[in-house]
mmCIF file of C-alpha atoms in Angstrom:
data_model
loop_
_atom_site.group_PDB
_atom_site.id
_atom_site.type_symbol
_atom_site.label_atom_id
_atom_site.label_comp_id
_atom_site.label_asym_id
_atom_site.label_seq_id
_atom_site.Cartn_x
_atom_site.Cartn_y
_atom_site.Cartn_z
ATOM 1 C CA UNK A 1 44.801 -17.750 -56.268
ATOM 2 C CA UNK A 2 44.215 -19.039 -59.549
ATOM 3 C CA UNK A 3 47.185 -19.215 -62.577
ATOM 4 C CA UNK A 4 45.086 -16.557 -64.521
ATOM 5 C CA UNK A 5 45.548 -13.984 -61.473
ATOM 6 C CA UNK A 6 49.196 -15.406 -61.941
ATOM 7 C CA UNK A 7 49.907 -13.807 -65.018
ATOM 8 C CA UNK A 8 48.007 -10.600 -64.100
ATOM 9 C CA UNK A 9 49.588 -10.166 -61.342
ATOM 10 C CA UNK A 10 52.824 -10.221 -62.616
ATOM 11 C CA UNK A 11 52.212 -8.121 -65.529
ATOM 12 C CA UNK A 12 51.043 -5.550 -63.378
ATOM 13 C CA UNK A 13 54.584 -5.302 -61.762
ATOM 14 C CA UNK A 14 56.530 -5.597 -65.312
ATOM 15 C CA UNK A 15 54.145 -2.939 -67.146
ATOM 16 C CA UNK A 16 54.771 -0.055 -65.879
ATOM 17 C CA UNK A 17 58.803 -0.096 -65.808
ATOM 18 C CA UNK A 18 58.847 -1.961 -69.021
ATOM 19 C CA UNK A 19 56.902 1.321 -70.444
ATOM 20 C CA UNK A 20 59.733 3.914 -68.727
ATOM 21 C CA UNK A 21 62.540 1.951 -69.935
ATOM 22 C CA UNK A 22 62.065 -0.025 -72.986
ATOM 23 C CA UNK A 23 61.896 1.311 -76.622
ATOM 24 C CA UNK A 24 58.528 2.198 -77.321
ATOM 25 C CA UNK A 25 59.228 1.672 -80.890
ATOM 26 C CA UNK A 26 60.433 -2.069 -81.207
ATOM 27 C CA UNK A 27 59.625 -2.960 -77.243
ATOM 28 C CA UNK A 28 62.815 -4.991 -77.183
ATOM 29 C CA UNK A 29 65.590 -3.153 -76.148
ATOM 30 C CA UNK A 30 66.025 -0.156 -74.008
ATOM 31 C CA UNK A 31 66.086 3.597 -74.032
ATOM 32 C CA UNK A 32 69.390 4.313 -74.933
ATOM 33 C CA UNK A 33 69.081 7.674 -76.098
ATOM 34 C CA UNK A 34 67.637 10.987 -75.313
ATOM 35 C CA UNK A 35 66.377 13.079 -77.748
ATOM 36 C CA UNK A 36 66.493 16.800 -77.529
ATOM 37 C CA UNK A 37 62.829 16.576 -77.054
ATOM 38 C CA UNK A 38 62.909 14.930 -74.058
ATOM 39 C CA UNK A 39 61.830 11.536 -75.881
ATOM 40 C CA UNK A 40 63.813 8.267 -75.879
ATOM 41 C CA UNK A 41 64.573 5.286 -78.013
ATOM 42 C CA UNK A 42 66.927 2.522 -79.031
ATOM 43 C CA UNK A 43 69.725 3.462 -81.117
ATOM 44 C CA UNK A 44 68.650 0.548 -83.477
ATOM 45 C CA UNK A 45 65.445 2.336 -84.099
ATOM 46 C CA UNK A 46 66.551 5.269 -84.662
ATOM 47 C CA UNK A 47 69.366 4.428 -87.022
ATOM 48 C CA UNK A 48 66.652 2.794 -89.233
ATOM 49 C CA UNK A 49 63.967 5.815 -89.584
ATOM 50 C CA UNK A 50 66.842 8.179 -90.422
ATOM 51 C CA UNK A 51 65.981 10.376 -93.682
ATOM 52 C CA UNK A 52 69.238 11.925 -94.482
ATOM 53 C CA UNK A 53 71.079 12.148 -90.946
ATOM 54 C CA UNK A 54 67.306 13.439 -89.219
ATOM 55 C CA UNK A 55 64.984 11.516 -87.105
ATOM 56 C CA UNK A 56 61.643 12.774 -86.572
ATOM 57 C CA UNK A 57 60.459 11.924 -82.955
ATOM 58 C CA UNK A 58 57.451 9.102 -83.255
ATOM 59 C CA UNK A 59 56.182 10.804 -79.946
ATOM 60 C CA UNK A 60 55.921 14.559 -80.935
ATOM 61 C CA UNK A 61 56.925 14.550 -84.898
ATOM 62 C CA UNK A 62 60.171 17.280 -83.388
ATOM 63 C CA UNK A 63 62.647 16.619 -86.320
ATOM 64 C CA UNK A 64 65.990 16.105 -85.002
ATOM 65 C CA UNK A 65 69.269 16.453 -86.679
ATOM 66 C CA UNK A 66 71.980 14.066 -85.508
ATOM 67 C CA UNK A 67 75.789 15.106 -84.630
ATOM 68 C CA UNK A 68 78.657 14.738 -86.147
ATOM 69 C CA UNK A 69 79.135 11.258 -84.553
ATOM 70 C CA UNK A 70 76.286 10.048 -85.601
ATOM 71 C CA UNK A 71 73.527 8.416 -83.371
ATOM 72 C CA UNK A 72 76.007 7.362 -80.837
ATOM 73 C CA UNK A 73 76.846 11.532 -80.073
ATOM 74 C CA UNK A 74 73.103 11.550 -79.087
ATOM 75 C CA UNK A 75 72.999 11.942 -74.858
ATOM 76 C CA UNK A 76 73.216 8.394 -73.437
ATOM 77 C CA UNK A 77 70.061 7.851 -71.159
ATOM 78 C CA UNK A 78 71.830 6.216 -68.765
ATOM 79 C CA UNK A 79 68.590 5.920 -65.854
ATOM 80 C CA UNK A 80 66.842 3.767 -68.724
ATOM 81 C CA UNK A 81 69.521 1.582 -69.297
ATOM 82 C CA UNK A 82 70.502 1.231 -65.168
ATOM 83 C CA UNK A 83 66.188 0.214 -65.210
ATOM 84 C CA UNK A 84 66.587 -2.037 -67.984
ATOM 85 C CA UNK A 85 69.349 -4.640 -66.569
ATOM 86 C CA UNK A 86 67.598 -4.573 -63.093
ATOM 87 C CA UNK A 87 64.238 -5.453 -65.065
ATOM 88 C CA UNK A 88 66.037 -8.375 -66.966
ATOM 89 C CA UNK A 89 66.606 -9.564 -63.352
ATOM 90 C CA UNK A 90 62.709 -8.709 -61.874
ATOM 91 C CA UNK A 91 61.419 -10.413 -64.697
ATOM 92 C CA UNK A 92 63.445 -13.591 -63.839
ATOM 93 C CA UNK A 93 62.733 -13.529 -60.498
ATOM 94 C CA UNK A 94 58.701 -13.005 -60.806
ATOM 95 C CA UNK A 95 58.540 -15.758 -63.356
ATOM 96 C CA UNK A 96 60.136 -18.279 -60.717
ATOM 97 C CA UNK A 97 57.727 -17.017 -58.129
ATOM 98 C CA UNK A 98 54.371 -17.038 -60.453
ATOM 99 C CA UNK A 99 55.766 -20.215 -60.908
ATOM 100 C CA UNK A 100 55.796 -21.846 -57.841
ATOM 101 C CA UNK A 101 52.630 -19.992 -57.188
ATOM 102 C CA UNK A 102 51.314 -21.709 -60.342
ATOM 103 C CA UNK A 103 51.744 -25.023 -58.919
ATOM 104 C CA UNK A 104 50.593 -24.296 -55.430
ATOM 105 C CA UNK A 105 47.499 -22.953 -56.612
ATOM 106 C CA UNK A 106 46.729 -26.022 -58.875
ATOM 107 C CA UNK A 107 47.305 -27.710 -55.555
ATOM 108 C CA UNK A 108 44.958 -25.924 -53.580
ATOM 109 C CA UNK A 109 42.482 -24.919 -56.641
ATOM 110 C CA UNK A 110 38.461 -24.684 -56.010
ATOM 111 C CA UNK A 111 38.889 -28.612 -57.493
ATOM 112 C CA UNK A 112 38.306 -30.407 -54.426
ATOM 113 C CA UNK A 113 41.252 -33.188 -53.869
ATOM 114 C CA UNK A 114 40.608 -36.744 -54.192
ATOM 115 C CA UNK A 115 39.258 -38.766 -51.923
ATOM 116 C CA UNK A 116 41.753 -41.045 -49.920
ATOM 117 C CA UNK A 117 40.641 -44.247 -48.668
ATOM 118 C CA UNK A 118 43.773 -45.073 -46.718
ATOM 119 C CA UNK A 119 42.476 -48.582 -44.939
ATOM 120 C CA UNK A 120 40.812 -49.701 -48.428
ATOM 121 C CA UNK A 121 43.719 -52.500 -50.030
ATOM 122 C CA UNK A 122 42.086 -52.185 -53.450
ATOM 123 C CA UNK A 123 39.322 -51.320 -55.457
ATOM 124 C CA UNK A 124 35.820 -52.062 -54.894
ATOM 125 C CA UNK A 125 32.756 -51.843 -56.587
ATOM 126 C CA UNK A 126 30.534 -49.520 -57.605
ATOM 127 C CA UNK A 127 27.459 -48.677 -55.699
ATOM 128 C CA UNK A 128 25.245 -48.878 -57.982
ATOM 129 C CA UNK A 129 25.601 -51.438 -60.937
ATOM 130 C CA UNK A 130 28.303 -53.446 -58.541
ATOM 131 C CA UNK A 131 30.182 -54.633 -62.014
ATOM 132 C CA UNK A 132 32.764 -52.177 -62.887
ATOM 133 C CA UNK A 133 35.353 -50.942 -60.221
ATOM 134 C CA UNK A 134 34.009 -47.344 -58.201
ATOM 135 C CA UNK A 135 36.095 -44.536 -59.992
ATOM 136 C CA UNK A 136 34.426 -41.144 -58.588
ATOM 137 C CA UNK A 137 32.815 -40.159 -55.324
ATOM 138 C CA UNK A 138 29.287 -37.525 -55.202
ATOM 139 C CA UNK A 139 29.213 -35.848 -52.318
ATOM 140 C CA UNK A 140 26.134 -35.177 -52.770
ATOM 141 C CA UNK A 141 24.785 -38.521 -53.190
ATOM 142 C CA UNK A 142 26.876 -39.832 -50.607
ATOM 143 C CA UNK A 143 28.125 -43.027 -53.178
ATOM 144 C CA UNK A 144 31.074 -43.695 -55.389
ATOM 145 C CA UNK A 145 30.599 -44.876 -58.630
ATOM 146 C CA UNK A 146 32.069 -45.841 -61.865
ATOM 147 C CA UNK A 147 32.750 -43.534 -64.645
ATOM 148 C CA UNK A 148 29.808 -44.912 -66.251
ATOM 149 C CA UNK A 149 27.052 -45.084 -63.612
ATOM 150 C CA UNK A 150 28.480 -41.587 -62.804
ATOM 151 C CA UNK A 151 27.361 -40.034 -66.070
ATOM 152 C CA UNK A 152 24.131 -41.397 -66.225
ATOM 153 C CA UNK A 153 23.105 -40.006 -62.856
ATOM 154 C CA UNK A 154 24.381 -37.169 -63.188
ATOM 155 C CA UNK A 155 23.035 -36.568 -66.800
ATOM 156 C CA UNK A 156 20.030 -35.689 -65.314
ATOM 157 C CA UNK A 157 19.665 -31.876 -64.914
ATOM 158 C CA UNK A 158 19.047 -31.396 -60.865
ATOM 159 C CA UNK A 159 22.144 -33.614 -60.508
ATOM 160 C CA UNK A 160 24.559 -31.983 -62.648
ATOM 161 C CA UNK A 161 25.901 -29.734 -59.643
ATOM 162 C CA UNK A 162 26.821 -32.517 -57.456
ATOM 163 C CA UNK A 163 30.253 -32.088 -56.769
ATOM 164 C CA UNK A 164 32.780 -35.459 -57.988
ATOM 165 C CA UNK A 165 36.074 -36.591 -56.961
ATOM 166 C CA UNK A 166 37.903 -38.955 -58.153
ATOM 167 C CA UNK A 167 39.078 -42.242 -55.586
ATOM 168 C CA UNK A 168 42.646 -42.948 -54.450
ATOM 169 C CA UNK A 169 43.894 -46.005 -52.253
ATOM 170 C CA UNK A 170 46.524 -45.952 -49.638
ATOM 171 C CA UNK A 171 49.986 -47.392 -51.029
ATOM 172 C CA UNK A 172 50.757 -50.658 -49.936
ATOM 173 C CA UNK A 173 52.611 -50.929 -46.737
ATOM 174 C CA UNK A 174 56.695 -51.441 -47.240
ATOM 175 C CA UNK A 175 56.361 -53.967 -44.304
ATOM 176 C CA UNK A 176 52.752 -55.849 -44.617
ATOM 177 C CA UNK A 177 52.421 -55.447 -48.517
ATOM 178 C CA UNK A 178 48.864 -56.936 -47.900
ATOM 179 C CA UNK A 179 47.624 -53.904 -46.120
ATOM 180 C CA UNK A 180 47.216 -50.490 -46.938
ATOM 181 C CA UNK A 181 48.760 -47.390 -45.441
ATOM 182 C CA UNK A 182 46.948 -45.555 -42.845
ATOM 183 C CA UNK A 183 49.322 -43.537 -40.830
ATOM 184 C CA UNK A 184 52.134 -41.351 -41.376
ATOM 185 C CA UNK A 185 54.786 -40.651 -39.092
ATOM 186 C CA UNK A 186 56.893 -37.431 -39.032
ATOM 187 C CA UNK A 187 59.612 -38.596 -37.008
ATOM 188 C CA UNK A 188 61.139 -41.111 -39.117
ATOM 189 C CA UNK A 189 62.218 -39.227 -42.184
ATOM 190 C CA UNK A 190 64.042 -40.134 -45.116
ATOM 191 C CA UNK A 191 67.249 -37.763 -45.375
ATOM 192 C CA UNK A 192 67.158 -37.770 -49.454
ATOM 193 C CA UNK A 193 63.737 -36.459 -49.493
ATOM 194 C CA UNK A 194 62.790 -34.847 -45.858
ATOM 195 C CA UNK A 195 59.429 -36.929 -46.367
ATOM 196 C CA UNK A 196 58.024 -39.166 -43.093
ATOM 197 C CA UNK A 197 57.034 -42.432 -43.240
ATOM 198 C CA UNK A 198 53.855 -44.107 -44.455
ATOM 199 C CA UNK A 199 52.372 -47.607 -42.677
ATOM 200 C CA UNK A 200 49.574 -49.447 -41.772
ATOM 201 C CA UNK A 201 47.758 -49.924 -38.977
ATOM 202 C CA UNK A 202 49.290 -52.508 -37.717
ATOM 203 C CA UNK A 203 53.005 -50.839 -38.021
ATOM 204 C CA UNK A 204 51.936 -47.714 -35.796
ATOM 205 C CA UNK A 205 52.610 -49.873 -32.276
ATOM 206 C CA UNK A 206 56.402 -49.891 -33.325
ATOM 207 C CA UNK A 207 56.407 -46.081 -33.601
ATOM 208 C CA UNK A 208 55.704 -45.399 -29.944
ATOM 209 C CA UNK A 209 56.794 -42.017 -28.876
ATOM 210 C CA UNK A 210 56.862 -40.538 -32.362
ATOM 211 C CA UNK A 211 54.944 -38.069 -33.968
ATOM 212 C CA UNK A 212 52.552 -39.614 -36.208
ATOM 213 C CA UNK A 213 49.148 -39.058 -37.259
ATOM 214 C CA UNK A 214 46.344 -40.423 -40.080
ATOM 215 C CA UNK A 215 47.197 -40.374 -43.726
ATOM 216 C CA UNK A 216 44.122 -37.957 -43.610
ATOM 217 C CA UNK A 217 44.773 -35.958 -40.775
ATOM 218 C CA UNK A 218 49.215 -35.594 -42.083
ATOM 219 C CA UNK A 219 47.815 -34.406 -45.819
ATOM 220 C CA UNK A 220 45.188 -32.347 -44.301
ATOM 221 C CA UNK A 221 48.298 -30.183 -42.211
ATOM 222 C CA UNK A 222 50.473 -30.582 -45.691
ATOM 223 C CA UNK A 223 47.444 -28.615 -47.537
ATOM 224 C CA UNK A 224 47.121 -25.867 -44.830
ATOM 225 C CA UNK A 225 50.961 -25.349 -44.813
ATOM 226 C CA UNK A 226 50.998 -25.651 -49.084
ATOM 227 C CA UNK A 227 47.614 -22.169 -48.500
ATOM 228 C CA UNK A 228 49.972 -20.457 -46.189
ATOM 229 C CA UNK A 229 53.259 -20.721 -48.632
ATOM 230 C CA UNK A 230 50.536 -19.927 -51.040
ATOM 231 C CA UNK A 231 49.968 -16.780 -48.923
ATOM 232 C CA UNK A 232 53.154 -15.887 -47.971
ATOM 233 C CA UNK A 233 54.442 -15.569 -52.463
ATOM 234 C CA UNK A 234 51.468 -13.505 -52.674
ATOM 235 C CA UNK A 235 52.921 -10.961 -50.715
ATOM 236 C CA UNK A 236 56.327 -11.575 -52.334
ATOM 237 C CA UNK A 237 54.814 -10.655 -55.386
ATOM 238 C CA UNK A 238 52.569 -7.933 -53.664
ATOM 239 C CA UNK A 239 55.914 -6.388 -52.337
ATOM 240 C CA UNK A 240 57.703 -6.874 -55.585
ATOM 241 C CA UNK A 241 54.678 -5.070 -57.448
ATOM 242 C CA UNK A 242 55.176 -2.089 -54.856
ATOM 243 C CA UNK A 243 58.711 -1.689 -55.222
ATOM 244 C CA UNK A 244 58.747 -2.145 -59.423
ATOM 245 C CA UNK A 245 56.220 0.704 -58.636
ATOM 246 C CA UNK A 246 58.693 3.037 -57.106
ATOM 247 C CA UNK A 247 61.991 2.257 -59.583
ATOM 248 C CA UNK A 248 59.470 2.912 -62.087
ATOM 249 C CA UNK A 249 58.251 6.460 -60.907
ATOM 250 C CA UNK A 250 62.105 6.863 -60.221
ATOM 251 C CA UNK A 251 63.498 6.143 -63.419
ATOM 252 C CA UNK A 252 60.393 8.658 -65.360
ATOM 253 C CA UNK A 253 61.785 11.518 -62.524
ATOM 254 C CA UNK A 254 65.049 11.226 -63.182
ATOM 255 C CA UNK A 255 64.927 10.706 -66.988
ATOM 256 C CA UNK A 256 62.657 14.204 -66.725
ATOM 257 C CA UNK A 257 65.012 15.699 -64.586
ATOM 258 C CA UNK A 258 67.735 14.589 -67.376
ATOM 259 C CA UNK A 259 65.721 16.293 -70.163
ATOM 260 C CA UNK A 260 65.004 19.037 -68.463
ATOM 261 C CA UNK A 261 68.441 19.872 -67.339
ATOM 262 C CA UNK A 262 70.055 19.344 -71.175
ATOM 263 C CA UNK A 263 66.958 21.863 -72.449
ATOM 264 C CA UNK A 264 68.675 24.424 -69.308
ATOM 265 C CA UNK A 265 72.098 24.072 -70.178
ATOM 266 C CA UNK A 266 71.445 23.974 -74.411
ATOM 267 C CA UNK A 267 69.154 27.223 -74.073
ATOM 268 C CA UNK A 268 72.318 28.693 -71.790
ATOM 269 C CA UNK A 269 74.482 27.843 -74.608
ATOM 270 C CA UNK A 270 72.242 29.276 -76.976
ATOM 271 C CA UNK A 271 72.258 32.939 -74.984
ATOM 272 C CA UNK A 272 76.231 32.765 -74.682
ATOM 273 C CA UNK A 273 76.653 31.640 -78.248
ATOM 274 C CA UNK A 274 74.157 34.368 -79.640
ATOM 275 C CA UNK A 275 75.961 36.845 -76.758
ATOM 276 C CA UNK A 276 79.680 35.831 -78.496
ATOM 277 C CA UNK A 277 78.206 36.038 -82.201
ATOM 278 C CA UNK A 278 76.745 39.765 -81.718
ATOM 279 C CA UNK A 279 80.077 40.790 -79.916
ATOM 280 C CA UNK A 280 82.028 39.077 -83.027
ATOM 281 C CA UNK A 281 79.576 41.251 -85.419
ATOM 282 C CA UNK A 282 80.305 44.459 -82.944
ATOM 283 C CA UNK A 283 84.272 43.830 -82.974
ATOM 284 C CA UNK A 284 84.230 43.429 -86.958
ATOM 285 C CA UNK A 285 82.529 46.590 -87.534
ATOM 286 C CA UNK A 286 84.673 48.640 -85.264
ATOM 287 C CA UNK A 287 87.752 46.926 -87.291
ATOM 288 C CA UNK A 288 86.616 48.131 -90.491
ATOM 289 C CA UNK A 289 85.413 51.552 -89.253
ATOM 290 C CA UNK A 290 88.892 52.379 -87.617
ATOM 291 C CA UNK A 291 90.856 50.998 -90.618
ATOM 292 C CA UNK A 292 88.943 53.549 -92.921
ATOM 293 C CA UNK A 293 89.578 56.611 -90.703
ATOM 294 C CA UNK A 294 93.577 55.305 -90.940
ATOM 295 C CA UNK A 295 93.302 54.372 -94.664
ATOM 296 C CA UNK A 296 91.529 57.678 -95.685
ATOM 297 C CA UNK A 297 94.429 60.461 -95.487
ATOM 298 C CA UNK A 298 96.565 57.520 -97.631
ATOM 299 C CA UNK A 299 93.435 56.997 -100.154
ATOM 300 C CA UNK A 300 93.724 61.291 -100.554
ATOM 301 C CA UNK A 301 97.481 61.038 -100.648
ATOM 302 C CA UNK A 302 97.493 58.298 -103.451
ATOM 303 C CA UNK A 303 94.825 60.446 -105.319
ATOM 304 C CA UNK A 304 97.085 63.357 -105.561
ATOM 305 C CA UNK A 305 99.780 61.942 -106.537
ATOM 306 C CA UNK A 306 98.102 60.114 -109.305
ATOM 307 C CA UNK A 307 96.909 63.678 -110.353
ATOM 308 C CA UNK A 308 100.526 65.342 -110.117
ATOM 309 C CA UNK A 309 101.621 62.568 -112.504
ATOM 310 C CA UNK A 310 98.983 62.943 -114.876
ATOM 311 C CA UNK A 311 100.200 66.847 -115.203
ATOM 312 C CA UNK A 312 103.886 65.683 -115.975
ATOM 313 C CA UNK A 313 103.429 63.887 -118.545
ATOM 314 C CA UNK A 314 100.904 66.235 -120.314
ATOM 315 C CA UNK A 315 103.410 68.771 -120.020
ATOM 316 C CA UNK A 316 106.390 66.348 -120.860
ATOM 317 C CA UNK A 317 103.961 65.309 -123.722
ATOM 318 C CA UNK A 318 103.871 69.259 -125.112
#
């Protein structure tokens, strides 16, 4: 698997949460509040695109009109910000495993590995101008050469596909520093490191009993178990993708559910509010209608009497 499928990969598995829970405004911090709408951004966001106490919706232009309290009396969306904490701690974990992925596919990359010449003590020279040490090794020409020689052969065009590797030597031996390593034995192991033991050839008669194999033949079973760890974080991150997959779909479900629930109960409160304001009107009338019939005979009353007085003092006036 190569590092660019890496990064796809784990994009793919941050993408689609990262779109249900983070603001799509700034696309740093997350959904923390619901809009009557239905849509949802950071309180930061919103508190900056106010035009006196309303926010128009970037999603659907709805203008809104904030509480009392301000921003923070909007409905907390608390799904989004339950999605956003566990995708702080996805995103950690997928970055460690693209990372060791990284390096095991550099490992085991279309590059082919270089070639190890575990009973050569040195360097030796090249095969064809046999002045300058042999660097690089054509598999298709069957010789190693120097960097030089290298380039000039294959310079010419029905050579440039030949396939080079570079050279490495066996390490000297610990106990016959004269000799290059040729074996490797898994039995003795160092403690600090859980590594075996490299020797010559002439070191593998005092290993009798162990486990131990060619230089070659040990790094050829070290590749094929590096592929199948290689393997086995794909599906981590295969599994991981899957199950981002499913918090995602849950967190848009329940954040719809959310919405429409609060659109329910606000249009209920709407009916009882418009219910309590035309019994209000109804009660109001019916005051003032009954406190006419019981005012009238005291308006007629009061209108008599004003006349009666009039009379007297006409007549006290003759």
């Amino acid at each position: 698997m190569e590092a660019a499928q890496l990064t796809l990969d784990v994009s793919g598995v941050i993408r689609p949460i990262q779109k249900a829970v983070v603001c799509p405004v700034c696309a740093e911090r997350p959904k923390e509040s619901i809009l009557p709408c239905g849509h949802s951004f950071c309180q930061e966001c919103i508190s900056r695109d106010l035009v006196e106490d309303v926010f128009t919706c970037p999603e659907c232009a709805t203008q809104v009109s904030l509480p009392k309290t301000g921003v923070s009396g909007l409905t907390r969306n608390i799904y989004s910000l339950e999605a956003f904490h566990s995708l702080q701690g996805l995103k950690a974990t997928l970055s460690a495993e693209a990372a060791q992925l990284k390096d095991v596919s550099s490992f085991v990359a279309v590059n082919p590995p270089p070639l190890l010449m575990p009973e050569q003590p040195g360097p030796f020279p090249c095969h064809n101008c046999a002045l300058r040490d042999a660097r690089l090794h054509c598999r298709e020409c069957g010789a190693c050469y120097c960097r030089h020689c290298s380039d000039e052969v294959h310079a010419i065009p029905v050579f440039r596909a030949h396939v080079l590797t570079p050279i490495t030597f066996g390490e000297p031996c610990a106990a016959h520093p004269s000799r290059a390593t040729s074996h490797y034995c898994h039995t003795c192991m160092d403690p600090a490191t859980g590594a075996g033991t490299l020797m010559c050839q002439e070191c593998v008669a005092q290993h009798t009993g162990h486990t131990v194999h060619t230089a070659i033949q040990a790094s050829a079973s070290m590749r094929r178990s590096m592929v199948e760890r290689a393997g086995g974080l794909g599906e981590v991150v295969s599994q991981l993708k899957a199950d981002a997959q499913q918090l995602s779909e849950a967190v848009s479900t329940n954040t719809s559910t959310q919405a429409s629930l609060e659109a329910e109960i606000n249009a209920h409160f709407d009916d009882l509010a418009s219910l309590v304001a035309d019994h209000r009107r109804g009660q109001l009338a019916s005051l003032r209608l009954q406190t006419a019939e019981v005012l009238a005979p005291y308006h007629a009353a009061l209108q008599r009497v004003s006349s009666h007085e009039g009379s007297a003092v006409s007549a006290l006036a003759e």
